[in-house]
């Protein structure tokens, strides 16, 4: 199994009151390392659920999910937490930054839980922020940053952990075109230069041209799977 | 490690202020209540604690000093015959009816008749030799300065006790006790005020032992045996404790204190936990993100509990300062207040308990820190 992420006949349904909705239907896919894979589709198509299952945030009803060769269903909750701590990064639609912390501290925070000492965490955090173009804004708090800058801090927070898996859920939907462009380029570059597996979920059509591979989803199934040959971002 | 708990507290202090104030107020209530209760109840023992001597002889079973009854003079003789006894000093205690200015009506008073010699045992720590000397004036009395207003008189004023005219010759402090106004006078004056009801007998004898004598052993020797005891012997501390215990428990006041402390604790914890829960709920998406990144619930709990501890510490300091001010004010106004280290430690523990219990309640709000909520 060479793929970093494998979905094997995944199914998942949610029940709201008396209504049962099948969100994923017997979905299988393999996602390779070192590229940016975009899952696109209308809202409610199950793309976020797919991301949640492949990242170990959610357990499927049926089928199996493998991440880095690890069958996620076999991990106990504490092991799953440890797996996420060491191997995964997340970027969400809302930036979810602590209002009290500077950009540098936001990025250092998870590193502390990884057991890194302060000096190393500080250097790694500063490097990650420099990589997303915020090297000069280390001391600013979220209130002093623009939306695009906040999302780049969130990316740096995920990146500083040096994860093999990076999950992004609608990372650009709260941003304008220019900032959205910067964010997707950054994610793309992380995939290429760090060799990370970047799985991005979005219904934003502007992103399609920037991904290495686009999976089109609808009604819990993958309808199309194509490679775009996107150029390496500048 | 980034100090998330502390940084958030400082940055969002407005959010945490209500809980810190709730803790501070709980601390203030607990401490002031304790200070007042111990102050008031210990004032029932103030006569004993402010006097010299090691043993007290009084009516059998007397539970508190103001409940004294006359005892036979043989108690004094028995005491004087013991080799360990150096001195025996009579202390008279009688009830009186004070009639002062017409607009104050009658006031129930306790009259203490004491030895007026400079080195006397009674009120050795409360009255100076000069004040004692003032009592040598026939019908002269000393009252606590805080009681002057109640009596409607000042120094030099005249009143009537039990039908006998008396004159206020001086004021003291720390002479207040429970249940009525205390009037200090000489033994001779107190006998006159008694109208001869006691046949010249007094309520207590205070015994000073020779230096180095064993008070417990002497008490045992002096303590009469058998059913027909006419007096009882206590060590000074035991008699003081008896008085405090009587007021604290026999009157039900002690139970009231405990109940009020429970109410303060519960209300404080409720307010504090609600505010802390609100603070957790306000950052729930950030906590969920950390959880997604692999930070365990145990570590998130740690952040919340740390915040609770900081809130508790801050509340403790504010409550402590406020209590100090209240106690200072009370001292100036002669309100009996008393705080010892044990009481302060118990109250501080309760206050930190309020904060940490609230933190534990707020931790439950972390259950909602489910990263899946960020994906919707």
Coordinates of C-alpha atoms in Angstrom, one line a residue, chain B:
Chain B
X1 CA 5.2 25.9 26.6
X2 CA 2.9 28.7 25.7
X3 CA 1.0 29.7 28.8
X4 CA -2.4 29.6 27.2
X5 CA -4.4 29.6 30.4
X6 CA -2.7 32.7 31.8
X7 CA -2.5 34.6 28.5
X8 CA -6.2 34.0 27.9
X9 CA -7.0 35.2 31.4
X10 CA -5.1 38.4 30.9
X11 CA -6.4 39.0 27.4
X12 CA -10.1 38.2 28.2
X13 CA -10.0 39.5 31.8
X14 CA -13.5 41.0 31.4
X15 CA -14.8 37.5 30.8
X16 CA -13.2 36.1 33.9
X17 CA -13.8 39.1 36.2
X18 CA -17.2 38.0 37.4
X19 CA -15.9 34.6 38.4
X20 CA -12.9 36.2 40.2
X21 CA -15.2 38.6 42.0
X22 CA -17.6 35.8 42.9
X23 CA -14.7 34.0 44.4
X24 CA -13.4 37.1 46.1
X25 CA -16.9 37.8 47.5
X26 CA -17.2 34.3 48.8
X27 CA -13.9 34.6 50.5
X28 CA -14.9 37.9 52.0
X29 CA -18.2 36.4 53.3
X30 CA -16.5 33.3 54.7
X31 CA -13.7 35.2 56.4
X32 CA -15.8 38.1 57.8
X33 CA -18.4 35.6 59.0
X34 CA -15.7 33.6 60.7
X35 CA -14.1 36.7 62.2
X36 CA -17.3 37.9 63.6
X37 CA -18.4 34.6 64.9
X38 CA -15.1 33.9 66.6
X39 CA -14.9 37.5 67.7
X40 CA -18.3 37.4 69.3
X41 CA -18.1 34.0 70.8
X42 CA -14.6 34.5 72.1
X43 CA -15.8 37.7 73.8
X44 CA -17.8 35.3 76.0
X45 CA -14.4 34.2 77.2
X46 CA -12.8 37.6 77.2
X47 CA -13.0 38.0 80.9
X48 CA -11.2 34.7 81.4
X49 CA -8.5 35.3 78.8
X50 CA -7.7 38.8 79.8
X51 CA -7.1 37.8 83.4
X52 CA -4.2 36.1 85.2
X53 CA -4.3 33.0 87.3
X54 CA -4.3 29.4 86.3
X55 CA -7.5 28.0 87.9
X56 CA -11.1 29.1 88.2
X57 CA -13.5 28.0 91.0
X58 CA -17.2 28.5 90.3
X59 CA -20.7 27.1 90.6
X60 CA -20.8 23.4 89.6
X61 CA -21.6 22.9 85.9
X62 CA -21.3 26.6 85.0
X63 CA -21.2 26.7 81.2
X64 CA -20.3 30.3 80.6
X65 CA -19.0 33.1 82.8
X66 CA -22.3 35.1 82.8
X67 CA -24.1 32.1 84.2
X68 CA -22.2 32.3 87.4
X69 CA -23.9 31.7 90.8
X70 CA -22.5 32.5 94.3
X71 CA -20.4 29.7 95.8
X72 CA -19.5 29.1 99.4
X73 CA -16.5 30.7 100.9
X74 CA -15.1 27.3 101.8
X75 CA -13.9 27.1 98.2
X76 CA -11.5 29.9 98.9
X77 CA -10.3 28.2 102.1
X78 CA -9.9 24.9 100.3
X79 CA -7.8 26.6 97.7
X80 CA -5.6 28.4 100.1
X81 CA -4.8 25.2 101.9
X82 CA -3.3 23.7 98.8
X83 CA 0.5 23.9 98.8
X84 CA 0.6 24.8 95.1
X85 CA -1.6 27.8 95.5
X86 CA 0.0 31.2 95.7
X87 CA -3.0 33.5 95.8
X88 CA -6.8 33.3 95.7
X89 CA -8.7 36.3 94.4
X90 CA -12.5 36.6 94.7
X91 CA -14.3 37.7 91.5
X92 CA -17.9 38.8 91.9
X93 CA -20.5 38.5 89.2
X94 CA -24.0 39.8 89.6
X95 CA -26.9 40.7 87.4
X96 CA -28.0 44.3 87.5
X97 CA -30.6 46.6 86.2
X98 CA -29.1 49.9 85.0
X99 CA -31.2 53.1 85.0
X100 CA -29.5 56.0 83.4
X101 CA -30.9 58.9 81.5
X102 CA -34.7 58.7 81.1
X103 CA -34.5 58.3 77.3
X104 CA -32.5 55.1 77.5
X105 CA -34.8 53.2 79.8
X106 CA -33.5 50.2 81.7
X107 CA -30.5 48.3 80.5
X108 CA -29.6 44.8 81.7
X109 CA -26.0 44.8 82.9
X110 CA -23.5 42.4 84.3
X111 CA -21.5 43.7 87.2
X112 CA -18.0 42.5 87.8
X113 CA -16.6 43.1 91.2
X114 CA -12.8 42.9 91.1
X115 CA -9.8 43.3 93.3
X116 CA -8.5 46.8 92.7
X117 CA -4.9 46.2 93.7
X118 CA -2.4 47.0 91.0
X119 CA -1.2 43.4 90.7
X120 CA -4.7 41.8 90.9
X121 CA -5.5 38.9 88.6
X122 CA -8.9 39.9 87.2
X123 CA -8.6 41.9 84.0
X124 CA -4.8 42.0 84.4
X125 CA -4.6 42.5 80.6
X126 CA -7.6 44.8 80.2
X127 CA -7.2 47.4 82.9
X128 CA -4.2 49.4 83.9
X129 CA -3.3 49.9 87.6
X130 CA -4.4 53.5 87.2
X131 CA -7.8 52.4 86.0
X132 CA -8.1 49.9 88.9
X133 CA -7.2 52.7 91.4
X134 CA -10.2 54.7 90.0
X135 CA -12.5 51.9 91.2
X136 CA -11.4 52.5 94.8
X137 CA -13.8 55.4 94.8
X138 CA -17.0 54.1 96.4
X139 CA -19.7 53.4 93.8
X140 CA -17.2 54.1 91.0
X141 CA -17.7 52.0 87.8
X142 CA -15.7 51.5 84.6
X143 CA -17.5 50.6 81.3
X144 CA -16.3 49.7 77.9
X145 CA -16.1 52.9 75.8
X146 CA -18.1 51.2 73.1
X147 CA -21.0 50.9 75.6
X148 CA -21.1 54.6 76.5
X149 CA -23.6 55.4 73.8
X150 CA -25.9 52.6 74.8
X151 CA -25.9 53.8 78.4
X152 CA -26.4 57.4 77.3
X153 CA -23.6 58.7 79.6
X154 CA -20.0 59.8 79.5
X155 CA -17.3 59.7 82.1
X156 CA -18.5 61.4 85.3
X157 CA -22.1 60.5 84.5
X158 CA -24.3 59.0 87.2
X159 CA -26.8 56.2 87.0
X160 CA -28.5 53.7 89.3
X161 CA -27.8 50.0 89.5
X162 CA -30.2 47.8 91.5
X163 CA -31.4 50.9 93.3
X164 CA -27.9 52.1 94.2
X165 CA -26.3 55.2 92.7
X166 CA -23.1 54.7 90.7
X167 CA -20.7 57.0 88.9
X168 CA -18.7 56.3 85.8
X169 CA -15.1 56.9 86.8
X170 CA -13.4 55.7 83.6
X171 CA -13.7 53.7 80.4
X172 CA -11.8 50.6 79.2
X173 CA -11.8 48.6 76.0
X174 CA -12.1 44.9 75.3
X175 CA -14.6 44.6 78.1
X176 CA -17.6 43.9 76.0
X177 CA -19.2 40.5 76.2
X178 CA -22.3 38.7 75.1
X179 CA -25.7 39.2 76.5
X180 CA -25.5 42.6 78.0
X181 CA -23.4 45.6 79.1
X182 CA -20.5 44.8 81.4
X183 CA -19.8 47.1 84.3
X184 CA -16.6 46.7 86.2
X185 CA -16.4 47.8 89.8
X186 CA -14.6 47.0 93.0
X187 CA -15.6 44.0 95.1
X188 CA -16.9 46.3 97.8
X189 CA -19.1 48.2 95.5
X190 CA -20.4 45.0 93.8
X191 CA -21.4 43.7 97.3
X192 CA -23.4 46.9 97.9
X193 CA -25.1 46.6 94.5
X194 CA -26.0 43.0 95.3
X195 CA -28.4 44.1 98.0
X196 CA -27.0 41.3 100.2
X197 CA -28.8 38.6 98.2
X198 CA -25.7 36.5 98.1
X199 CA -24.9 36.8 101.7
X200 CA -21.4 38.1 100.9
X201 CA -20.6 35.2 98.7
X202 CA -19.0 35.7 95.3
X203 CA -19.5 33.8 92.1
X204 CA -15.8 32.9 91.3
X205 CA -12.4 32.6 92.8
X206 CA -9.4 33.0 90.6
X207 CA -6.4 31.1 91.7
X208 CA -2.8 31.9 91.0
X209 CA -0.4 29.0 91.5
X210 CA 3.2 29.1 92.6
X211 CA 5.6 29.4 89.6
X212 CA 6.2 26.1 88.0
X213 CA 3.2 24.4 89.7
X214 CA 1.2 21.9 87.6
X215 CA -2.2 23.4 87.0
X216 CA -3.8 20.1 86.0
X217 CA -2.6 18.3 89.1
X218 CA -3.7 21.2 91.3
X219 CA -7.1 21.3 89.7
X220 CA -7.5 17.6 90.4
X221 CA -6.6 18.0 94.0
X222 CA -9.0 21.0 94.5
X223 CA -11.9 19.5 92.6
X224 CA -14.5 18.3 95.2
X225 CA -15.7 14.7 94.7
X226 CA -19.1 13.2 95.2
X227 CA -22.7 14.3 94.5
X228 CA -22.9 17.2 96.9
X229 CA -20.3 19.4 95.2
X230 CA -20.7 23.0 96.0
X231 CA -18.2 24.3 93.6
X232 CA -16.2 23.1 90.6
X233 CA -12.6 23.8 89.5
X234 CA -11.5 24.4 85.9
X235 CA -8.2 25.4 84.4
X236 CA -8.3 28.8 82.8
X237 CA -8.2 27.5 79.3
X238 CA -10.8 24.9 79.9
X239 CA -13.2 27.4 81.4
X240 CA -12.6 29.8 78.4
X241 CA -13.3 27.0 76.0
X242 CA -16.4 26.0 77.9
X243 CA -17.8 29.5 77.4
X244 CA -17.0 29.6 73.7
X245 CA -18.4 26.1 73.2
X246 CA -21.6 27.0 75.0
X247 CA -22.2 30.0 72.8
X248 CA -21.2 28.3 69.7
X249 CA -23.1 25.1 70.0
X250 CA -25.7 25.3 72.8
X251 CA -27.2 28.4 71.2
X252 CA -27.4 26.9 67.7
X253 CA -25.3 29.7 66.4
X254 CA -22.5 27.4 65.4
X255 CA -24.9 25.4 63.2
X256 CA -26.0 28.6 61.6
X257 CA -22.5 29.5 60.8
X258 CA -21.9 26.1 59.2
X259 CA -25.1 26.4 57.2
X260 CA -24.2 29.9 56.0
X261 CA -20.7 28.7 55.0
X262 CA -22.3 26.0 52.9
X263 CA -24.7 28.5 51.3
X264 CA -21.7 30.8 50.5
X265 CA -19.8 27.9 49.1
X266 CA -22.6 26.6 46.9
X267 CA -23.6 30.1 45.6
X268 CA -19.9 31.0 45.0
X269 CA -19.3 27.7 43.1
X270 CA -22.4 28.1 41.0
X271 CA -21.6 31.7 39.9
X272 CA -18.0 30.8 39.3
X273 CA -18.6 27.6 37.4
X274 CA -21.2 29.4 35.1
X275 CA -18.7 32.1 34.2
X276 CA -15.9 29.6 33.6
X277 CA -18.2 27.5 31.5
X278 CA -19.0 30.6 29.4
X279 CA -15.3 31.2 29.0
X280 CA -14.7 27.7 27.8
X281 CA -17.7 27.8 25.5
X282 CA -16.4 31.1 24.0
X283 CA -13.2 29.4 23.0
X284 CA -14.7 26.0 22.1
X285 CA -13.7 26.2 18.4
X286 CA -10.1 26.9 19.4
X287 CA -10.1 24.0 21.8
X288 CA -11.6 21.8 19.1
X289 CA -8.8 22.8 16.8
X290 CA -6.2 21.9 19.3
X291 CA -8.0 18.6 19.9
X292 CA -8.0 18.0 16.1
X293 CA -4.2 18.7 16.1
X294 CA -3.9 15.9 18.6
X295 CA -3.9 17.7 22.0
X296 CA -5.7 15.4 24.3
X297 CA -8.7 16.2 26.5
X298 CA -6.6 15.7 29.6
X299 CA -4.4 18.5 28.5
X300 CA -7.3 20.8 27.6
X301 CA -8.8 20.1 31.0
X302 CA -5.5 21.1 32.5
X303 CA -5.8 24.5 30.8
X304 CA -9.3 25.1 32.2
X305 CA -8.3 24.0 35.7
X306 CA -5.3 26.3 35.5
X307 CA -7.6 29.1 34.7
X308 CA -9.8 28.2 37.6
X309 CA -6.8 28.1 39.9
X310 CA -5.7 31.6 38.7
X311 CA -9.3 32.9 39.2
X312 CA -9.2 31.4 42.7
X313 CA -5.8 32.9 43.6
X314 CA -6.9 36.3 42.3
X315 CA -10.2 36.1 44.2
X316 CA -8.4 35.0 47.3
X317 CA -6.1 38.0 47.2
X318 CA -8.9 40.5 46.6
X319 CA -11.1 38.8 49.2
X320 CA -8.2 38.8 51.6
X321 CA -7.5 42.5 51.2
X322 CA -11.2 43.3 51.5
X323 CA -11.4 41.2 54.7
X324 CA -8.4 42.9 56.1
X325 CA -10.1 46.3 55.5
X326 CA -13.3 45.1 57.1
X327 CA -11.5 43.7 60.1
X328 CA -9.5 46.9 60.5
X329 CA -12.8 48.9 60.4
X330 CA -14.4 46.6 62.9
X331 CA -11.4 47.0 65.3
X332 CA -11.8 50.7 65.1
X333 CA -15.4 50.5 65.9
X334 CA -14.8 48.0 68.8
X335 CA -16.8 45.3 67.0
X336 CA -15.4 42.1 68.3
X337 CA -13.6 40.3 65.4
X338 CA -11.0 37.6 65.6
X339 CA -9.2 35.7 62.9
X340 CA -6.5 33.1 63.6
X341 CA -4.2 31.4 61.1
X342 CA -6.2 28.1 61.2
X343 CA -9.5 29.9 60.4
X344 CA -7.8 31.8 57.5
X345 CA -6.3 28.6 56.2
X346 CA -9.7 26.8 56.3
X347 CA -11.4 29.7 54.6
X348 CA -8.6 30.0 51.9
X349 CA -9.0 26.2 51.3
X350 CA -12.7 26.6 50.9
X351 CA -12.3 29.5 48.5
X352 CA -9.8 27.6 46.4
X353 CA -12.2 24.7 46.6
X354 CA -14.9 26.9 45.2
X355 CA -12.6 27.8 42.3
X356 CA -11.4 24.3 41.5
X357 CA -14.8 22.7 41.8
X358 CA -16.1 25.4 39.4
X359 CA -13.2 24.5 37.1
X360 CA -14.1 20.9 37.2
X361 CA -17.7 21.8 36.3
X362 CA -16.5 24.0 33.5
X363 CA -14.3 21.1 32.2
X364 CA -17.5 19.4 31.3
X365 CA -18.1 22.1 28.7
X366 CA -15.0 20.8 26.9
X367 CA -17.0 17.8 25.8
X368 CA -18.3 20.0 23.1
X369 CA -14.8 20.6 21.8
X370 CA -15.4 18.0 19.0
X371 CA -13.3 18.8 15.9
X372 CA -16.1 17.4 13.8
X373 CA -18.1 20.6 14.6
X374 CA -15.4 22.6 12.8
X375 CA -16.1 20.6 9.6
X376 CA -19.8 21.6 9.2

